[in-house]
Amino acid sequence: MDTLTRPTLLYAVLEKRQWLRFEVFQRQLGNAGSRAADHYGNPRLATVSVTKLTFKRWLAGEQEPRGDAATVLEFWLGHTVKELLGPAPMRKVVLARVPHDASLAAVHSFDVRFDSSHLSVNGPMPGAGGVWHLDGLRILDGTSVAVQMYEAEPQGDIVVIGPEDREHLRYFTQARRRALIIAALGARGADDLYVIDAAHARRHLLMPVDRLPIPAAYRLDKLVYALLWAALNVDDSLLADDQALHVEQRSLETHLTQPRSAAARAAYPDLTDVGAAWIGSHVCASYLRRHLDTTDAAPWLWSRVQYGGQAAGWLLFPERHQVLQLMQERSADAEDAPGCVFCIPESAVKSSEPYERLLLLLTMALMESYGLTTRLYPAQVNTAEFVLAPQQRAVVADWLSPDAVWHVNSTTSKSEINSLAHALDQARSHSITSASTPHERLHQAANYLECDWGWLVERCRELSAYGISGLLQLRSHLIQPSGIERALSFLGESHSAR
């Protein structure tokens, strides 16, 4: 069809949304003007109107909207005036329903609660969705993910996106890019949002169904946000570094065969911060496997972790889980359990976001699940991360230094071992987690980290029951969700929540 005979994009958009009748268009234009007035702080926009004759000329592309009318149209429909008056594209335009004002208010309320989030559900093209920007804060690199919001109806322990959105759901999820689907309760007035990975939705929509269920457990609160924030940031950074990390891995064996080794951050200028952390974690885990022998005394780990971005590595890097398994295995013949000391001063707690502190608590739960006794020392101590086998060997395996990608060293020097043992004893004797059971220790840590223990245990139980495969579809082969799943399950098993 010739472009001159094709309808305008404005006509196609309004036809799809059933707003071609002048009276309907007037009402929708007035609503859009009110929203635009609030958004831009310009009360004039709320008074924008149009005559029936002008409306017909706009539809035909014969007259160009100007001034406040153009501002409202572009804000409302997500296109420039020039695009709207041009010919509609040849391809089929599949449009999502316009979000209810209450749903948009829920999105705004959500963003106010999370400083590292900027969620825009209105995309620049019809049916293209919006975008969610996630700041990396201190340690992670930051990322963005495509999103699309739909209205949903609560049904017991799920919310359901209905058949009226099936066509657009299939359209939005057909692309293999990373994307999230957000469900809102719209006119029902609730502020809750629910989220599911588009890849999981695509697989569900391959079946002969006309509805998309989302577990109510996937409610977008601070715990689910913490998991998404950590996983999406880490996953996307590692994907960006995929080729560079593949090349660098092949040169690591030389470093691992040396008795001590270190690499400055400046030696890896092309890697993201997450990519550099993964390289450091990989080297340190491999070094520990070579130098931590089976002993009669259980080894203890001194951790550098103070913030959520650092905790994300423990939860997602398989090498970190291998370290925990190694410590568990090396303690098989020991009378005592292995353990880990975290040094988290009150200043770090106060400067952390609530969702970051949840990641710290999940990391402690992961360690406890491997049989490690966690101790939380409320002080600032700038010591390299190390593992100590008392009276026998100390292995420095530091992958969280701000200046180095890694620093590894092994020593049997009595003076060095005694010095590190003294630091460990000091931290353990002044720990705020002194209880005899894992869940009691985690409860004590939750109180210090200002986390609602009862709420957290219940939410972990809910998420663990459903699993997180529908929430997190990781793409990099360098990370796994198993650490998160294990920590959620362990916390959810606590019987001391009430």
Short mmCIF file of C-alpha atoms in Angstrom, two decimals:
data_model
loop_
_atom_site.label_atom_id
_atom_site.label_comp_id
_atom_site.label_asym_id
_atom_site.label_seq_id
_atom_site.Cartn_x
_atom_site.Cartn_y
_atom_site.Cartn_z
CA MET A 1 0.00 0.00 0.00
CA ASP A 2 1.35 3.46 -0.89
CA THR A 3 2.26 5.66 2.07
CA LEU A 4 -0.17 8.35 0.85
CA THR A 5 -3.11 5.97 1.16
CA ARG A 6 -2.11 4.57 4.54
CA PRO A 7 -3.81 6.07 7.62
CA THR A 8 -1.81 8.29 9.94
CA LEU A 9 -0.17 6.76 12.97
CA LEU A 10 -2.53 8.88 15.11
CA TYR A 11 -5.52 7.25 13.38
CA ALA A 12 -4.04 3.75 13.85
CA VAL A 13 -3.29 4.32 17.52
CA LEU A 14 -6.73 5.73 18.32
CA GLU A 15 -8.47 3.03 16.28
CA LYS A 16 -6.64 0.30 18.17
CA ARG A 17 -7.64 1.82 21.49
CA GLN A 18 -11.22 2.48 20.32
CA TRP A 19 -10.90 6.23 20.79
CA LEU A 20 -11.83 7.37 17.27
CA ARG A 21 -15.23 8.74 18.26
CA PHE A 22 -14.84 12.46 18.88
CA GLU A 23 -16.64 12.40 22.24
CA VAL A 24 -14.41 9.56 23.49
CA PHE A 25 -11.28 11.30 22.21
CA GLN A 26 -12.26 14.53 23.97
CA ARG A 27 -12.65 12.74 27.29
CA GLN A 28 -9.33 10.88 26.96
CA LEU A 29 -7.56 14.08 25.86
CA GLY A 30 -8.86 15.86 28.96
CA ASN A 31 -7.62 13.05 31.22
CA ALA A 32 -4.22 13.10 29.51
CA GLY A 33 -4.07 16.89 29.88
CA SER A 34 -4.63 16.62 33.64
CA ARG A 35 -1.83 14.05 33.97
CA ALA A 36 0.50 16.14 31.81
CA ALA A 37 -0.26 19.24 33.92
CA ASP A 38 0.79 17.35 37.06
CA HIS A 39 3.85 15.89 35.36
CA TYR A 40 5.17 19.18 33.93
CA GLY A 41 3.79 21.49 36.64
CA ASN A 42 1.90 23.47 33.98
CA PRO A 43 -1.81 23.93 34.84
CA ARG A 44 -2.56 25.22 31.31
CA LEU A 45 -2.18 21.69 29.95
CA ALA A 46 -5.27 20.57 31.87
CA THR A 47 -7.42 22.93 29.77
CA VAL A 48 -6.38 21.65 26.33
CA SER A 49 -9.35 20.88 24.05
CA VAL A 50 -10.03 20.54 20.32
CA THR A 51 -12.93 21.11 17.92
CA LYS A 52 -14.41 18.25 15.94
CA LEU A 53 -13.19 19.76 12.65
CA THR A 54 -9.62 20.13 13.93
CA PHE A 55 -9.73 16.57 15.26
CA LYS A 56 -10.62 15.26 11.79
CA ARG A 57 -7.79 17.28 10.24
CA TRP A 58 -5.34 15.81 12.77
CA LEU A 59 -6.50 12.28 11.91
CA ALA A 60 -5.99 12.93 8.22
CA GLY A 61 -2.57 14.52 8.77
CA GLU A 62 -3.79 17.82 7.28
CA GLN A 63 -3.22 20.04 10.32
CA GLU A 64 -0.40 19.88 12.85
CA PRO A 65 -1.15 20.21 16.59
CA ARG A 66 0.87 23.00 18.14
CA GLY A 67 1.70 24.47 21.52
CA ASP A 68 0.01 22.91 24.55
CA ALA A 69 -2.02 20.52 22.40
CA ALA A 70 1.18 19.09 20.91
CA THR A 71 2.73 18.75 24.38
CA VAL A 72 -0.26 16.80 25.70
CA LEU A 73 -0.46 14.52 22.64
CA GLU A 74 3.23 13.65 22.79
CA PHE A 75 3.10 13.04 26.57
CA TRP A 76 -0.06 10.94 26.19
CA LEU A 77 0.71 8.79 23.14
CA GLY A 78 4.50 8.55 23.37
CA HIS A 79 5.21 9.88 19.85
CA THR A 80 6.28 13.21 18.40
CA VAL A 81 3.64 15.17 16.51
CA LYS A 82 5.57 14.56 13.30
CA GLU A 83 5.38 10.78 13.84
CA LEU A 84 1.69 10.89 14.74
CA LEU A 85 0.75 12.77 11.57
CA GLY A 86 2.94 10.55 9.39
CA PRO A 87 1.78 7.27 7.85
CA ALA A 88 1.20 4.30 10.15
CA PRO A 89 3.89 1.60 9.79
CA MET A 90 3.29 -1.27 7.41
CA ARG A 91 3.78 -3.82 10.18
CA LYS A 92 0.94 -4.60 12.51
CA VAL A 93 0.99 -2.32 15.54
CA VAL A 94 0.04 -4.23 18.69
CA LEU A 95 -0.85 -1.89 21.52
CA ALA A 96 -1.08 -2.54 25.21
CA ARG A 97 -4.01 -1.16 27.14
CA VAL A 98 -3.40 2.22 28.73
CA PRO A 99 -2.52 1.74 32.43
CA HIS A 100 -5.11 2.85 34.94
CA ASP A 101 -4.21 6.03 36.82
CA ALA A 102 -4.05 3.97 40.05
CA SER A 103 -1.47 1.67 38.43
CA LEU A 104 0.67 4.63 37.38
CA ALA A 105 0.37 5.98 40.92
CA ALA A 106 1.56 2.62 42.28
CA VAL A 107 4.62 2.81 40.01
CA HIS A 108 5.39 6.33 41.22
CA SER A 109 4.98 5.25 44.85
CA PHE A 110 7.33 2.32 44.23
CA ASP A 111 10.04 4.54 42.76
CA VAL A 112 9.82 6.91 45.72
CA ARG A 113 10.62 3.99 48.06
CA PHE A 114 13.72 2.83 46.15
CA ASP A 115 16.41 5.41 45.44
CA SER A 116 18.23 3.17 42.96
CA SER A 117 15.10 2.59 40.86
CA HIS A 118 13.64 4.60 37.98
CA LEU A 119 10.69 2.70 36.53
CA SER A 120 9.05 4.16 33.42
CA VAL A 121 6.27 1.99 32.03
CA ASN A 122 5.39 4.28 29.11
CA GLY A 123 7.49 3.45 26.07
CA PRO A 124 8.28 5.70 23.08
CA MET A 125 6.64 3.31 20.58
CA PRO A 126 3.23 1.65 20.68
CA GLY A 127 3.49 -1.78 22.27
CA ALA A 128 7.21 -1.41 23.01
CA GLY A 129 6.82 -1.19 26.78
CA GLY A 130 8.95 0.93 29.05
CA VAL A 131 12.30 0.69 30.77
CA TRP A 132 13.51 0.13 34.32
CA HIS A 133 16.84 1.70 35.28
CA LEU A 134 18.62 0.14 38.26
CA ASP A 135 21.51 2.06 39.81
CA GLY A 136 24.54 0.05 40.88
CA LEU A 137 25.18 2.19 44.00
CA ARG A 138 28.71 1.69 45.39
CA ILE A 139 29.90 -1.54 43.82
CA LEU A 140 27.69 -2.75 40.98
CA ASP A 141 27.71 -1.16 37.54
CA GLY A 142 24.04 -0.30 37.01
CA THR A 143 21.76 -1.63 34.27
CA SER A 144 18.42 -1.24 32.48
CA VAL A 145 15.73 -3.75 31.55
CA ALA A 146 12.66 -3.54 29.29
CA VAL A 147 9.33 -3.67 31.11
CA GLN A 148 5.65 -3.81 30.23
CA MET A 149 2.81 -3.24 32.68
CA TYR A 150 -0.60 -4.92 32.53
CA GLU A 151 -3.70 -4.82 34.69
CA ALA A 152 -4.28 -7.98 36.74
CA GLU A 153 -6.96 -9.50 38.95
CA PRO A 154 -6.17 -11.19 42.27
CA GLN A 155 -7.27 -14.83 42.54
CA GLY A 156 -6.18 -16.45 45.78
CA ASP A 157 -2.41 -16.88 45.86
CA ILE A 158 -1.93 -15.59 42.29
CA VAL A 159 -2.75 -12.52 40.24
CA VAL A 160 -3.95 -13.08 36.69
CA ILE A 161 -3.42 -11.04 33.53
CA GLY A 162 -6.55 -11.72 31.53
CA PRO A 163 -7.37 -12.66 27.90
CA GLU A 164 -7.81 -9.05 26.81
CA ASP A 165 -4.01 -8.65 27.05
CA ARG A 166 -3.08 -11.99 25.48
CA GLU A 167 -2.30 -10.55 22.05
CA HIS A 168 0.04 -7.93 23.41
CA LEU A 169 1.63 -10.37 25.86
CA ARG A 170 2.58 -12.62 22.96
CA TYR A 171 3.84 -9.62 21.00
CA PHE A 172 5.93 -8.27 23.89
CA THR A 173 7.45 -11.61 24.88
CA GLN A 174 8.30 -12.85 21.37
CA ALA A 175 11.62 -10.96 21.38
CA ARG A 176 14.42 -12.85 23.13
CA ARG A 177 15.77 -9.76 24.88
CA ARG A 178 15.72 -9.61 28.66
CA ALA A 179 12.43 -8.13 29.82
CA LEU A 180 10.11 -8.10 32.81
CA ILE A 181 6.33 -8.09 33.00
CA ILE A 182 4.80 -6.03 35.78
CA ALA A 183 1.23 -6.57 36.89
CA ALA A 184 -0.78 -3.90 38.72
CA LEU A 185 -4.20 -4.12 40.34
CA GLY A 186 -5.37 -0.88 38.74
CA ALA A 187 -8.87 0.25 39.66
CA ARG A 188 -8.84 -1.99 42.72
CA GLY A 189 -6.71 0.72 44.28
CA ALA A 190 -3.98 -1.43 45.82
CA ASP A 191 -0.38 -0.19 45.61
CA ASP A 192 1.01 -3.69 45.08
CA LEU A 193 2.97 -4.51 41.92
CA TYR A 194 3.91 -8.03 40.82
CA VAL A 195 6.74 -9.06 38.52
CA ILE A 196 7.63 -12.04 36.34
CA ASP A 197 10.40 -12.66 33.82
CA ALA A 198 9.27 -12.35 30.18
CA ALA A 199 11.08 -15.56 29.21
CA HIS A 200 9.06 -17.50 31.79
CA ALA A 201 5.87 -15.86 30.51
CA ARG A 202 6.78 -16.72 26.91
CA ARG A 203 7.05 -20.40 27.75
CA HIS A 204 3.69 -20.30 29.52
CA LEU A 205 2.07 -18.56 26.54
CA LEU A 206 3.24 -21.33 24.19
CA MET A 207 0.50 -23.44 25.75
CA PRO A 208 -3.14 -23.02 24.64
CA VAL A 209 -3.95 -20.52 27.41
CA ASP A 210 -5.47 -17.06 27.40
CA ARG A 211 -4.34 -15.97 30.88
CA LEU A 212 -0.98 -15.40 32.53
CA PRO A 213 -0.82 -16.24 36.26
CA ILE A 214 1.80 -14.59 38.48
CA PRO A 215 2.39 -15.91 42.00
CA ALA A 216 1.37 -13.41 44.66
CA ALA A 217 4.72 -14.32 46.24
CA TYR A 218 6.35 -12.32 43.40
CA ARG A 219 5.02 -9.12 44.96
CA LEU A 220 7.47 -6.33 44.24
CA ASP A 221 8.49 -5.49 47.80
CA LYS A 222 11.97 -4.79 49.18
CA LEU A 223 12.96 -8.49 49.19
CA VAL A 224 11.98 -9.14 45.57
CA TYR A 225 13.52 -5.81 44.61
CA ALA A 226 16.76 -6.82 46.36
CA LEU A 227 16.93 -10.06 44.35
CA LEU A 228 16.17 -8.33 41.04
CA TRP A 229 18.55 -5.47 41.75
CA ALA A 230 21.44 -7.81 42.54
CA ALA A 231 20.80 -10.43 39.87
CA LEU A 232 20.12 -8.08 36.95
CA ASN A 233 23.13 -5.90 37.75
CA VAL A 234 25.50 -8.87 38.09
CA ASP A 235 24.09 -10.79 35.12
CA ASP A 236 24.22 -7.89 32.68
CA SER A 237 27.75 -6.86 33.67
CA LEU A 238 29.04 -10.40 33.18
CA LEU A 239 27.32 -10.65 29.81
CA ALA A 240 28.99 -7.39 28.78
CA ASP A 241 32.36 -8.88 29.84
CA ASP A 242 31.77 -12.35 28.42
CA GLN A 243 34.46 -12.34 25.74
CA ALA A 244 37.00 -10.46 27.85
CA LEU A 245 36.52 -12.84 30.79
CA HIS A 246 36.94 -15.84 28.49
CA VAL A 247 40.28 -14.46 27.31
CA GLU A 248 41.48 -13.53 30.82
CA GLN A 249 40.60 -16.94 32.30
CA ARG A 250 43.15 -18.64 30.08
CA SER A 251 46.00 -16.62 31.61
CA LEU A 252 45.12 -17.20 35.27
CA GLU A 253 46.90 -20.54 35.77
CA THR A 254 50.27 -18.80 35.96
CA HIS A 255 49.11 -16.74 38.92
CA LEU A 256 47.61 -19.74 40.70
CA THR A 257 50.87 -21.68 40.68
CA GLN A 258 52.73 -18.88 42.50
CA PRO A 259 53.00 -18.94 46.33
CA ARG A 260 51.59 -15.41 46.44
CA SER A 261 49.97 -13.23 43.84
CA ALA A 262 48.11 -9.93 43.40
CA ALA A 263 46.60 -7.99 40.52
CA ALA A 264 45.81 -4.27 40.56
CA ARG A 265 42.42 -3.08 39.32
CA ALA A 266 44.25 -0.97 36.73
CA ALA A 267 45.47 -4.22 35.10
CA TYR A 268 41.90 -4.90 33.93
CA PRO A 269 40.68 -1.54 32.62
CA ASP A 270 38.20 -3.06 30.15
CA LEU A 271 36.28 -5.11 32.72
CA THR A 272 33.22 -3.89 34.56
CA ASP A 273 33.47 -3.79 38.34
CA VAL A 274 31.39 -6.97 38.51
CA GLY A 275 33.61 -8.68 35.94
CA ALA A 276 36.70 -7.77 37.95
CA ALA A 277 35.04 -9.11 41.12
CA TRP A 278 34.23 -12.39 39.35
CA ILE A 279 37.86 -12.81 38.21
CA GLY A 280 39.05 -12.11 41.76
CA SER A 281 36.55 -14.55 43.24
CA HIS A 282 37.60 -17.23 40.76
CA VAL A 283 41.29 -16.82 41.55
CA CYS A 284 40.74 -16.78 45.32
CA ALA A 285 38.51 -19.87 45.29
CA SER A 286 41.04 -21.80 43.18
CA TYR A 287 43.90 -20.69 45.45
CA LEU A 288 42.02 -21.82 48.56
CA ARG A 289 41.40 -25.27 47.07
CA ARG A 290 45.16 -25.67 46.59
CA HIS A 291 46.31 -24.33 49.95
CA LEU A 292 43.65 -25.07 52.56
CA ASP A 293 44.42 -28.51 53.92
CA THR A 294 42.30 -30.79 56.08
CA THR A 295 43.00 -29.91 59.72
CA ASP A 296 41.98 -30.92 63.21
CA ALA A 297 40.65 -27.41 63.83
CA ALA A 298 37.75 -25.95 61.85
CA PRO A 299 38.77 -23.03 59.61
CA TRP A 300 37.30 -19.56 60.03
CA LEU A 301 36.68 -17.00 57.29
CA TRP A 302 37.16 -13.28 57.80
CA SER A 303 34.86 -11.54 55.33
CA ARG A 304 35.11 -8.04 53.88
CA VAL A 305 31.40 -7.90 53.01
CA GLN A 306 29.62 -4.81 54.34
CA TYR A 307 27.18 -3.82 51.58
CA GLY A 308 24.56 -5.47 49.39
CA GLY A 309 26.59 -5.28 46.20
CA GLN A 310 29.38 -7.33 47.81
CA ALA A 311 26.85 -9.81 49.19
CA ALA A 312 25.51 -10.31 45.65
CA GLY A 313 28.77 -12.05 44.72
CA TRP A 314 28.42 -14.54 47.56
CA LEU A 315 24.85 -15.31 46.54
CA LEU A 316 25.44 -15.63 42.79
CA PHE A 317 29.05 -16.71 42.12
CA PRO A 318 29.34 -20.54 42.18
CA GLU A 319 32.98 -20.19 43.30
CA ARG A 320 31.81 -18.63 46.57
CA HIS A 321 29.66 -21.69 47.28
CA GLN A 322 32.66 -23.90 46.53
CA VAL A 323 34.59 -22.04 49.24
CA LEU A 324 31.82 -22.78 51.74
CA GLN A 325 31.74 -26.44 50.71
CA LEU A 326 35.53 -26.57 51.03
CA MET A 327 35.43 -25.18 54.56
CA GLN A 328 32.73 -27.68 55.45
CA GLU A 329 34.79 -30.56 54.04
CA ARG A 330 38.02 -29.42 55.72
CA SER A 331 36.17 -29.47 59.06
CA ALA A 332 34.93 -33.05 58.79
CA ASP A 333 37.31 -34.30 61.50
CA ALA A 334 37.21 -31.18 63.65
CA GLU A 335 35.36 -30.95 66.95
CA ASP A 336 34.07 -27.45 66.27
CA ALA A 337 32.14 -26.02 63.33
CA PRO A 338 33.76 -23.69 60.77
CA GLY A 339 32.69 -20.09 60.89
CA CYS A 340 32.70 -16.63 59.36
CA VAL A 341 33.16 -13.18 60.87
CA PHE A 342 31.51 -10.15 59.27
CA CYS A 343 32.73 -6.70 60.32
CA ILE A 344 29.81 -4.35 59.66
CA PRO A 345 29.97 -1.04 61.55
CA GLU A 346 26.84 0.89 62.42
CA SER A 347 27.82 3.55 59.86
CA ALA A 348 27.56 0.94 57.09
CA VAL A 349 24.11 -0.12 58.33
CA LYS A 350 22.87 3.46 58.42
CA SER A 351 24.20 4.27 54.95
CA SER A 352 22.76 1.10 53.36
CA GLU A 353 19.34 0.80 51.75
CA PRO A 354 16.94 -1.69 53.42
CA TYR A 355 17.12 -4.05 50.43
CA GLU A 356 20.94 -4.07 50.63
CA ARG A 357 20.76 -5.19 54.25
CA LEU A 358 18.43 -8.03 53.23
CA LEU A 359 21.15 -9.27 50.87
CA LEU A 360 23.63 -9.25 53.76
CA LEU A 361 21.25 -11.34 55.84
CA LEU A 362 20.69 -13.78 52.97
CA THR A 363 24.46 -14.18 52.66
CA MET A 364 24.72 -15.03 56.35
CA ALA A 365 21.86 -17.51 55.93
CA LEU A 366 23.72 -19.11 52.99
CA MET A 367 26.82 -19.60 55.17
CA GLU A 368 24.80 -20.99 58.06
CA SER A 369 23.18 -23.45 55.65
CA TYR A 370 26.67 -24.87 54.97
CA GLY A 371 27.29 -25.34 58.68
CA LEU A 372 29.32 -22.16 59.25
CA THR A 373 28.74 -20.24 62.46
CA THR A 374 28.32 -16.56 61.56
CA ARG A 375 29.51 -13.81 63.86
CA LEU A 376 28.72 -10.14 63.26
CA TYR A 377 31.28 -7.74 64.71
CA PRO A 378 29.89 -4.16 64.77
CA ALA A 379 33.16 -2.39 64.02
CA GLN A 380 35.15 -1.07 61.08
CA VAL A 381 38.22 -3.25 60.45
CA ASN A 382 40.04 -2.90 57.13
CA THR A 383 41.62 -6.35 56.92
CA ALA A 384 42.08 -8.44 53.80
CA GLU A 385 39.72 -11.42 53.49
CA PHE A 386 41.39 -14.57 54.83
CA VAL A 387 40.73 -18.12 55.99
CA LEU A 388 42.49 -19.29 59.14
CA ALA A 389 43.11 -22.89 60.16
CA PRO A 390 44.15 -22.24 63.79
CA GLN A 391 47.71 -23.19 64.73
CA GLN A 392 48.47 -24.43 61.20
CA ARG A 393 47.91 -22.11 58.24
CA ALA A 394 46.47 -18.76 57.20
CA VAL A 395 45.37 -18.21 53.60
CA VAL A 396 44.73 -14.68 52.41
CA ALA A 397 42.23 -14.82 49.55
CA ASP A 398 40.96 -11.27 49.12
CA TRP A 399 38.67 -10.48 46.14
CA LEU A 400 36.86 -7.42 47.56
CA SER A 401 39.69 -4.95 47.94
CA PRO A 402 38.86 -1.56 46.35
CA ASP A 403 42.35 -1.40 44.83
CA ALA A 404 43.11 -4.97 43.75
CA VAL A 405 41.24 -7.56 41.73
CA TRP A 406 42.76 -10.21 43.97
CA HIS A 407 45.42 -10.73 46.61
CA VAL A 408 46.37 -14.28 47.61
CA ASN A 409 49.01 -15.57 50.01
CA SER A 410 49.50 -18.62 52.21
CA THR A 411 51.58 -18.70 55.36
CA THR A 412 52.48 -21.05 58.21
CA SER A 413 54.33 -18.33 60.12
CA LYS A 414 53.37 -18.60 63.80
CA SER A 415 53.54 -14.83 64.32
CA GLU A 416 51.24 -14.09 61.37
CA ILE A 417 48.81 -16.85 62.34
CA ASN A 418 48.72 -15.59 65.93
CA SER A 419 48.06 -12.04 64.79
CA LEU A 420 45.10 -13.10 62.63
CA ALA A 421 43.83 -15.44 65.34
CA HIS A 422 43.86 -12.53 67.80
CA ALA A 423 41.73 -10.43 65.41
CA LEU A 424 39.29 -13.31 65.01
CA ASP A 425 39.06 -13.86 68.77
CA GLN A 426 38.45 -10.17 69.34
CA ALA A 427 35.65 -10.12 66.76
CA ARG A 428 34.01 -13.30 68.04
CA SER A 429 34.12 -12.22 71.67
CA HIS A 430 32.42 -8.91 70.82
CA SER A 431 29.97 -10.33 68.27
CA ILE A 432 26.31 -9.37 68.48
CA THR A 433 25.40 -12.84 67.17
CA SER A 434 26.23 -15.01 70.13
CA ALA A 435 23.27 -17.44 70.13
CA SER A 436 23.79 -21.18 69.95
CA THR A 437 21.49 -21.93 66.98
CA PRO A 438 21.70 -20.67 63.37
CA HIS A 439 18.26 -19.08 63.25
CA GLU A 440 18.73 -17.35 66.59
CA ARG A 441 22.00 -15.90 65.32
CA LEU A 442 20.30 -14.76 62.12
CA HIS A 443 17.51 -13.20 64.19
CA GLN A 444 20.12 -11.26 66.17
CA ALA A 445 21.78 -10.14 62.93
CA ALA A 446 18.39 -9.06 61.53
CA ASN A 447 17.80 -6.85 64.57
CA TYR A 448 21.18 -5.18 64.13
CA LEU A 449 20.63 -4.73 60.38
CA GLU A 450 17.17 -3.26 61.07
CA CYS A 451 15.34 -5.99 59.15
CA ASP A 452 11.85 -7.10 60.16
CA TRP A 453 12.59 -10.70 61.12
CA GLY A 454 9.04 -12.07 61.21
CA TRP A 455 8.16 -10.48 57.87
CA LEU A 456 11.40 -11.68 56.27
CA VAL A 457 10.97 -15.30 57.38
CA GLU A 458 7.41 -15.35 56.04
CA ARG A 459 8.44 -13.82 52.70
CA CYS A 460 11.35 -16.26 52.35
CA ARG A 461 8.95 -19.11 53.02
CA GLU A 462 6.56 -17.82 50.32
CA LEU A 463 9.28 -17.36 47.71
CA SER A 464 10.92 -20.67 48.53
CA ALA A 465 7.60 -22.49 48.13
CA TYR A 466 7.15 -21.13 44.58
CA GLY A 467 10.81 -21.05 43.61
CA ILE A 468 12.39 -18.07 41.86
CA SER A 469 12.73 -19.48 38.33
CA GLY A 470 9.80 -17.36 37.16
CA LEU A 471 11.28 -14.28 38.78
CA LEU A 472 14.95 -14.59 37.78
CA GLN A 473 16.04 -15.98 34.43
CA LEU A 474 19.82 -15.59 34.56
CA ARG A 475 21.65 -15.53 31.22
CA SER A 476 25.35 -15.61 32.06
CA HIS A 477 26.82 -19.09 32.52
CA LEU A 478 29.12 -17.65 35.19
CA ILE A 479 26.42 -17.27 37.84
CA GLN A 480 23.67 -19.45 39.32
CA PRO A 481 20.50 -18.78 41.36
CA SER A 482 21.12 -21.79 43.63
CA GLY A 483 22.71 -19.67 46.39
CA ILE A 484 19.67 -17.41 46.57
CA GLU A 485 17.33 -20.40 46.56
CA ARG A 486 19.30 -22.09 49.32
CA ALA A 487 19.36 -18.96 51.50
CA LEU A 488 15.63 -18.34 51.03
CA SER A 489 14.84 -21.93 51.93
CA PHE A 490 17.06 -21.85 55.01
CA LEU A 491 15.57 -18.60 56.30
CA GLY A 492 12.06 -19.73 55.50
CA GLU A 493 12.52 -22.81 57.70
CA SER A 494 12.99 -20.68 60.81
CA HIS A 495 10.52 -21.48 63.58
CA SER A 496 11.31 -18.43 65.67
CA ALA A 497 9.58 -15.84 63.49
CA ARG A 498 6.60 -15.45 65.78
#
